[in-house]
mmCIF file of C-alpha atoms in Angstrom:
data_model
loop_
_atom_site.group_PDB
_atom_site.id
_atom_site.type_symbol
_atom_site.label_atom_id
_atom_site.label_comp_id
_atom_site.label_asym_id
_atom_site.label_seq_id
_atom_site.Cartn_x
_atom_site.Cartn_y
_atom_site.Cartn_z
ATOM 1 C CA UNK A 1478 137.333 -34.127 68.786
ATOM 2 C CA UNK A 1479 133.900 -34.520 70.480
ATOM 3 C CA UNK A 1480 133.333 -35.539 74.079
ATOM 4 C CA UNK A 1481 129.853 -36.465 76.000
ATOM 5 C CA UNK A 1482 129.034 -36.118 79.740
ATOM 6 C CA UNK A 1483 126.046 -37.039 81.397
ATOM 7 C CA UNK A 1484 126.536 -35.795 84.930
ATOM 8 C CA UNK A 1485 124.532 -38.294 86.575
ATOM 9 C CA UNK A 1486 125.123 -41.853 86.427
ATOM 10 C CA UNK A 1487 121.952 -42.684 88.066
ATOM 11 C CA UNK A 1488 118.557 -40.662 88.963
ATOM 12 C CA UNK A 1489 115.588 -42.750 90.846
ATOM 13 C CA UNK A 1490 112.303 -41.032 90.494
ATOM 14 C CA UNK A 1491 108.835 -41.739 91.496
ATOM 15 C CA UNK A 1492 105.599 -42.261 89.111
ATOM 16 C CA UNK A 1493 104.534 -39.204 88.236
ATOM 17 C CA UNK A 1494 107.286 -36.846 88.866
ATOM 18 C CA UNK A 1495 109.273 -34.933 86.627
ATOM 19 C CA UNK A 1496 112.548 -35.718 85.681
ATOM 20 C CA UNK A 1497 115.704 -34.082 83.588
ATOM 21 C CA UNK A 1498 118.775 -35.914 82.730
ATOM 22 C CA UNK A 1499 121.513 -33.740 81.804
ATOM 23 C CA UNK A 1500 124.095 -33.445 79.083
ATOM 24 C CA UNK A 1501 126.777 -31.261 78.126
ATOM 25 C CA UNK A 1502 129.129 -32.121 75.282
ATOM 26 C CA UNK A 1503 132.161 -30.656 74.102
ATOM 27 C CA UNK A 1504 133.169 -30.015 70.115
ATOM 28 C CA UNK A 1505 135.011 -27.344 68.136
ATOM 29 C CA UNK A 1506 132.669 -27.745 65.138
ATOM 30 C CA UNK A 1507 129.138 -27.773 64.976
ATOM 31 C CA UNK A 1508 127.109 -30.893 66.037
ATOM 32 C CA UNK A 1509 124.269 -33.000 65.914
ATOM 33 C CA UNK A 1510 122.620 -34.364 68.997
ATOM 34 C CA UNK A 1511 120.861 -37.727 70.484
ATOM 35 C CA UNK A 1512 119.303 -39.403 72.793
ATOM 36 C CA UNK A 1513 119.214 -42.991 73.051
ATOM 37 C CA UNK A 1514 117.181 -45.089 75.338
ATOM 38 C CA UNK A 1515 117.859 -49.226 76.128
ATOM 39 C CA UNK A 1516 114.902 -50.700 77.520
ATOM 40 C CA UNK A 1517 115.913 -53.816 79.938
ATOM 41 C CA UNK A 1518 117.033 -56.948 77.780
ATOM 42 C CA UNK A 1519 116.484 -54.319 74.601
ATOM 43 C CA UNK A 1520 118.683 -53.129 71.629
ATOM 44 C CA UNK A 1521 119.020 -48.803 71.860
ATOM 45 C CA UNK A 1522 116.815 -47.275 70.199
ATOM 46 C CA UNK A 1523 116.456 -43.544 69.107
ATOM 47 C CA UNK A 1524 114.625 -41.250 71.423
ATOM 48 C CA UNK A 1525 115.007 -38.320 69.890
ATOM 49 C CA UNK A 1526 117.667 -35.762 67.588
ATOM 50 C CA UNK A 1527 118.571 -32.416 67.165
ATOM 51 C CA UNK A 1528 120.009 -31.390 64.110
ATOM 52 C CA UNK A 1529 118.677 -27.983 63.106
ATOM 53 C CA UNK A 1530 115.861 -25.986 63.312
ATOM 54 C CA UNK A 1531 113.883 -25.486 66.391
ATOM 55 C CA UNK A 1532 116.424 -26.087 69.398
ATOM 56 C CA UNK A 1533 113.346 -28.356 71.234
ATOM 57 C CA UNK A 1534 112.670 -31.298 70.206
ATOM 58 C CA UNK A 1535 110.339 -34.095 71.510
ATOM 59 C CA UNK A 1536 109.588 -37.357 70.977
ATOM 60 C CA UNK A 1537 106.701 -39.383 70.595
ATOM 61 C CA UNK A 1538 106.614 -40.897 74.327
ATOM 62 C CA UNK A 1539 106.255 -37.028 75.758
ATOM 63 C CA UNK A 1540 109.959 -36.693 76.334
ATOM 64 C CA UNK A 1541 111.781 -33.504 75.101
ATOM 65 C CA UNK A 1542 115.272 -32.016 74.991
ATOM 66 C CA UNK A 1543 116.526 -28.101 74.480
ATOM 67 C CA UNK A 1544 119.271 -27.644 72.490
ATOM 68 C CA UNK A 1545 121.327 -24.674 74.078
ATOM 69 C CA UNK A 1546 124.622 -23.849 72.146
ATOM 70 C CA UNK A 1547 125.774 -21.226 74.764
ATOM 71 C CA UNK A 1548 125.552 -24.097 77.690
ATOM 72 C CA UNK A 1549 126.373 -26.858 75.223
ATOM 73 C CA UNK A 1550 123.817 -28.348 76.681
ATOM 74 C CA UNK A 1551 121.225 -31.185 75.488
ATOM 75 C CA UNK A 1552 119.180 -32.147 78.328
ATOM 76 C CA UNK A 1553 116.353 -34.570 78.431
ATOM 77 C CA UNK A 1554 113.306 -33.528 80.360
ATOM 78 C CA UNK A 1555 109.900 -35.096 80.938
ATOM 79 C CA UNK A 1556 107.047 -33.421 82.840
ATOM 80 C CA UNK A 1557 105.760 -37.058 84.123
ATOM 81 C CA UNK A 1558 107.208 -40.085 84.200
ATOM 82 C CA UNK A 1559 105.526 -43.416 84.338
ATOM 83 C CA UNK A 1560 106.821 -46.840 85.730
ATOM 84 C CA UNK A 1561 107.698 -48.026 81.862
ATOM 85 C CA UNK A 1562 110.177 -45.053 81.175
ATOM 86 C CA UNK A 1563 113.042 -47.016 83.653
ATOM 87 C CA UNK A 1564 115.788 -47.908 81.309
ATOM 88 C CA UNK A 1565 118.776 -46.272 80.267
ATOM 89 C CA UNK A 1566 119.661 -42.994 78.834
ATOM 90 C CA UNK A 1567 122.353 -42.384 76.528
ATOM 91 C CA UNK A 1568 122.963 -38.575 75.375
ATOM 92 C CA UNK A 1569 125.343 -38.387 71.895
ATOM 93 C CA UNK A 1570 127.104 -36.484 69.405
ATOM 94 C CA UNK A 1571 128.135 -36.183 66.145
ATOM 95 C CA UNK A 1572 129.557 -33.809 63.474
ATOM 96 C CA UNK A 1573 128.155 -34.267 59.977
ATOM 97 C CA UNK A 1574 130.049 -36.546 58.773
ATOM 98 C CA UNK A 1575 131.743 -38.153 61.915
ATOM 99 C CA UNK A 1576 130.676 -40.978 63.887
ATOM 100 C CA UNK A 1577 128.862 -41.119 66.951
ATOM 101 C CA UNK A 1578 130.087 -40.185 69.887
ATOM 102 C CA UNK A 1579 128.375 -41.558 73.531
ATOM 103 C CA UNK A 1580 128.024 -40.526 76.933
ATOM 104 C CA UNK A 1581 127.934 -43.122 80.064
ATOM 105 C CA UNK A 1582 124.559 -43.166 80.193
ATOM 106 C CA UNK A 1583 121.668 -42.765 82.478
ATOM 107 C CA UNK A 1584 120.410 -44.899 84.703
ATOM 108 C CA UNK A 1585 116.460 -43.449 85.533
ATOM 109 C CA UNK A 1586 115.110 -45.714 87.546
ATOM 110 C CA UNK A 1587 110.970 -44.851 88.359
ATOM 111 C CA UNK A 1588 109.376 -46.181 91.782
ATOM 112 C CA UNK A 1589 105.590 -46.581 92.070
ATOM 113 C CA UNK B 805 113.722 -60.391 60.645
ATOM 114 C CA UNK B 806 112.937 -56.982 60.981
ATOM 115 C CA UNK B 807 115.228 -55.979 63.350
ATOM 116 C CA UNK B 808 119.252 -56.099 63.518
ATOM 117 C CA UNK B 809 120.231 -59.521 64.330
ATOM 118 C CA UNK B 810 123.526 -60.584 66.620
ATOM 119 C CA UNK B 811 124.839 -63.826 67.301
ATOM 120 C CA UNK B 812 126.097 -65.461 69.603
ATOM 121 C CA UNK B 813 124.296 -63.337 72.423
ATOM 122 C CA UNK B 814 126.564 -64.844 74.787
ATOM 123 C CA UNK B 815 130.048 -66.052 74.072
ATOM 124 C CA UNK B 816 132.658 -67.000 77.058
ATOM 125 C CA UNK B 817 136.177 -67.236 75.685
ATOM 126 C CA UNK B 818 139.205 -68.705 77.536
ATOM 127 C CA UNK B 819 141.880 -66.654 77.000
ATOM 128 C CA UNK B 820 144.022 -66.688 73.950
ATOM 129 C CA UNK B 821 141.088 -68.255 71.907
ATOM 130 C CA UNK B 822 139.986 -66.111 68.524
ATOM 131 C CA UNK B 823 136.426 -65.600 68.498
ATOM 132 C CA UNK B 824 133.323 -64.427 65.517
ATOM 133 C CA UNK B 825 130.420 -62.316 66.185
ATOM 134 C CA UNK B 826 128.247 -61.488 63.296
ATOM 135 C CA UNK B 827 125.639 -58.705 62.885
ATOM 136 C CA UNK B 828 122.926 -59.458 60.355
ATOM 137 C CA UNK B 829 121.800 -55.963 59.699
ATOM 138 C CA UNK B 830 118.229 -54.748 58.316
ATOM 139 C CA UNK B 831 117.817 -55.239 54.739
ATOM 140 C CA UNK B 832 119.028 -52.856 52.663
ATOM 141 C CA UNK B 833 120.690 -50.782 55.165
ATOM 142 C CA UNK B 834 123.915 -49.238 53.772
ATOM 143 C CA UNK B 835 125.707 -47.970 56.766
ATOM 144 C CA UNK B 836 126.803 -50.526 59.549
ATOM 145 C CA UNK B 837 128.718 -50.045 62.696
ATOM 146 C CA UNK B 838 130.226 -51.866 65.404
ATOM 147 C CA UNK B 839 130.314 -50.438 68.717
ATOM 148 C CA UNK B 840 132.218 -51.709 72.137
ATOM 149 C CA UNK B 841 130.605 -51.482 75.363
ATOM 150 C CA UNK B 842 132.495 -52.041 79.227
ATOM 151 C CA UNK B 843 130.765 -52.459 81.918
ATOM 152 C CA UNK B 844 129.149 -49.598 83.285
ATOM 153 C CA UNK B 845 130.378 -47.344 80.210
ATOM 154 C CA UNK B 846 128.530 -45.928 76.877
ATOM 155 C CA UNK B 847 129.116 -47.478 73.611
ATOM 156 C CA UNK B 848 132.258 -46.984 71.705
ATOM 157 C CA UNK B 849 133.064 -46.545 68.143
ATOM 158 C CA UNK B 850 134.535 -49.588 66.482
ATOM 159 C CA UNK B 851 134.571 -49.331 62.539
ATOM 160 C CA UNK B 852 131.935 -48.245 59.774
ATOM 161 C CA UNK B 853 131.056 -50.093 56.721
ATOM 162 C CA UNK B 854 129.281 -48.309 53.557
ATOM 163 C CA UNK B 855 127.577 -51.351 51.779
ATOM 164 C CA UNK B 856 131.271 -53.650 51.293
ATOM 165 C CA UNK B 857 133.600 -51.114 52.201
ATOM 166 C CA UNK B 858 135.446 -50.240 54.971
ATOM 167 C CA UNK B 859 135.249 -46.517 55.159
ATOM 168 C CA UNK B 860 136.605 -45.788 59.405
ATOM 169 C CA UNK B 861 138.331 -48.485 61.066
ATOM 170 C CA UNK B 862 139.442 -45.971 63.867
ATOM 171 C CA UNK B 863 137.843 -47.125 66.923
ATOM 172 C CA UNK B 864 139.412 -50.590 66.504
ATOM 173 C CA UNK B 865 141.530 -50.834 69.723
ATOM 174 C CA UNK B 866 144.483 -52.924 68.116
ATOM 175 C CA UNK B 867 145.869 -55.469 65.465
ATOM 176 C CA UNK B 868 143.527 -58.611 66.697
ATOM 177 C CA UNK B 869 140.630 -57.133 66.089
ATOM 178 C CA UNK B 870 139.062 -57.486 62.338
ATOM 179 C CA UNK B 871 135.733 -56.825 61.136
ATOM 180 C CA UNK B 872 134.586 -57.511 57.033
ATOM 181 C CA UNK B 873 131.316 -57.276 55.242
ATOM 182 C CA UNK B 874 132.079 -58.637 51.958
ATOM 183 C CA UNK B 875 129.093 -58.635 50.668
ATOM 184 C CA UNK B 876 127.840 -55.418 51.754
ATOM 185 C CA UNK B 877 125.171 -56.842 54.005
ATOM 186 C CA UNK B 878 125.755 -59.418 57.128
ATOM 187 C CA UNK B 879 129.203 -58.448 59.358
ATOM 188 C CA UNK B 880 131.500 -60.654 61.157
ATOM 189 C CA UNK B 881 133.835 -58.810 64.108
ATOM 190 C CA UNK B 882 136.482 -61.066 64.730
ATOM 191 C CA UNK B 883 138.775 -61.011 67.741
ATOM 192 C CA UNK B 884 142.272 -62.719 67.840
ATOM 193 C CA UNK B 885 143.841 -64.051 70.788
ATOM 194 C CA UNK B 886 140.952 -62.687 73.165
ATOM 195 C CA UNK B 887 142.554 -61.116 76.474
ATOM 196 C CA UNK B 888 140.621 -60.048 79.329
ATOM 197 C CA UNK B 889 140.130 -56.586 78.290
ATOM 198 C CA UNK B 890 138.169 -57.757 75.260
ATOM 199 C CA UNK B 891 135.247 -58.668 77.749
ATOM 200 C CA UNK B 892 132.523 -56.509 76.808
ATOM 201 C CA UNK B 893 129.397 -55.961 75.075
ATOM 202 C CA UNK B 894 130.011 -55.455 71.022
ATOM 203 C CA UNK B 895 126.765 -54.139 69.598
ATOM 204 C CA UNK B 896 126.098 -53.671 65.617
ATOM 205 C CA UNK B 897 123.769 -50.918 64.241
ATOM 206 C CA UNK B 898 122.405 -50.465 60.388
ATOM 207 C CA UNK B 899 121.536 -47.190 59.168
ATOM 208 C CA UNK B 900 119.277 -46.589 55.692
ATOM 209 C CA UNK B 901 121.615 -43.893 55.357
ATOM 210 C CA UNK B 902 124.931 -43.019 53.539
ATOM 211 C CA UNK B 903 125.347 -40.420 55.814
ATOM 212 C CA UNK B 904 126.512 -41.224 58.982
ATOM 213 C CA UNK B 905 125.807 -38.175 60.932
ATOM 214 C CA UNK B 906 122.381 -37.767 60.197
ATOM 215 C CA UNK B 907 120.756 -40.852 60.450
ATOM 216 C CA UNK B 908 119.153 -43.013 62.953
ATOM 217 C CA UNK B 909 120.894 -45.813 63.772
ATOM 218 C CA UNK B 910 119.154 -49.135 64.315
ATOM 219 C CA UNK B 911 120.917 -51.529 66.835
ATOM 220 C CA UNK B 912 121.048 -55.233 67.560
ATOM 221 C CA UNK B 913 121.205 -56.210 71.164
ATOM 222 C CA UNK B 914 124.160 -56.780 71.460
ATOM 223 C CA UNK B 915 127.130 -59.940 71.842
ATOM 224 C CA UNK B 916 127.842 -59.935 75.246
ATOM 225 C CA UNK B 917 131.414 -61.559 75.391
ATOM 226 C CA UNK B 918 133.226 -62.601 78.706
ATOM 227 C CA UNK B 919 136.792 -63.323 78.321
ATOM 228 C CA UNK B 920 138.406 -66.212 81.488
#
């Protein structure tokens, strides 16, 4: 069985700033890895995956997450964040041919 | 619409009372899920349909819930005798995909349902 952790529930930030929100996960077989974001009053939407290849990935709004096996680690990182980034995070997991499995979530909340 | 479609957004259920929720997906989309989310919590597995069938019914936490998709496009979740605990947010996602694992997942936002 798989198992998600996000180890904080909530991280305020101001403009500007860097930020990581962390994830560690737990699975006897090899995995696949998320992030999904919910904007306020929004569906989730995809952020970003991992599922071979190149353990960084980023996505398109300048976040990126390292894939590190030996931590099982799959934190999100982002060099500067900006006012429209506060939503929440959710990290996930999946084997193959499993379904998805989801942390708590998130909470980044960005001050001006 | 383009996006995943959920109705009601809001239900409030007196106890006892069955209720519907039904997830139009994206068209086309193979792979649909339902997910439960508590207050506070991430979402959790439900069940996973592959066009009409009924492939993983797992996450379905007991007898009164049901979910179909007989046509292999819009879903209906349907709760029996709603108790407390059933208060939660169900959300429904479409993938393009066959294969769950891989693929992103496109959610609605979400039937937020409060049980009296």
């Amino acid at each position: 069985a798989q198992s998600v952790t996000q180890l904080d529930s909530q991280v305020p930030v101001f403009e500007e700033a860097p930020v990581e929100l962390r994830c560690n996960y737990s699975s006897s077989v090899s995995v696949y890895l998320f992030w999904y974001v919910q904007y306020p009053n929004q569906g989730l939407q995809l952020l970003l995956k991992y599922l071979s290849g190149s353990t960084l990935v980023e996505s398109i709004n300048g976040f990126e997450a390292e894939f590190n096996k030996s931590q099982t680690s799959f934190h999100l990182r982002k060099p500067s964040v900006h006012i429209s980034d506060t939503a929440e995070y959710f990290c996930a997991v999946t084997p193959p041919t499993g379904k998805l499995i989801f942390g708590q979530g998130t909470t980044l909340q960005v001050k001006p | 619409g383009a996006g995943v479609s959920q109705s009601p957004r809001y239900k409030v259920a007196k106890r006892g009372q069955d209720v519907a929720l039904r997830c139009d997906p994206i068209s086309g989309h193979v792979s649909l899920f339902w997910y439960q989310q508590a207050l506070g919590q991430g979402p959790e597995f439900l069940t996973y349909f592959q066009n009409e069938a009924q492939l993983d019914k797992s996450g379905l936490p007991s007898d009164r819930f049901f979910a179909e998709r007989p046509e292999g496009s819009v879903s209906t979740l349907k709760i029996q005798r709603t108790q407390q605990e059933d208060s939660a947010v169900y959300l429904c996602a479409s993938s393009p995909s066959r294969d769950r694992g891989t693929g992103e997942l496109f959610f609605g936002e979400g039937s937020r349902l409060t049980v009296l």
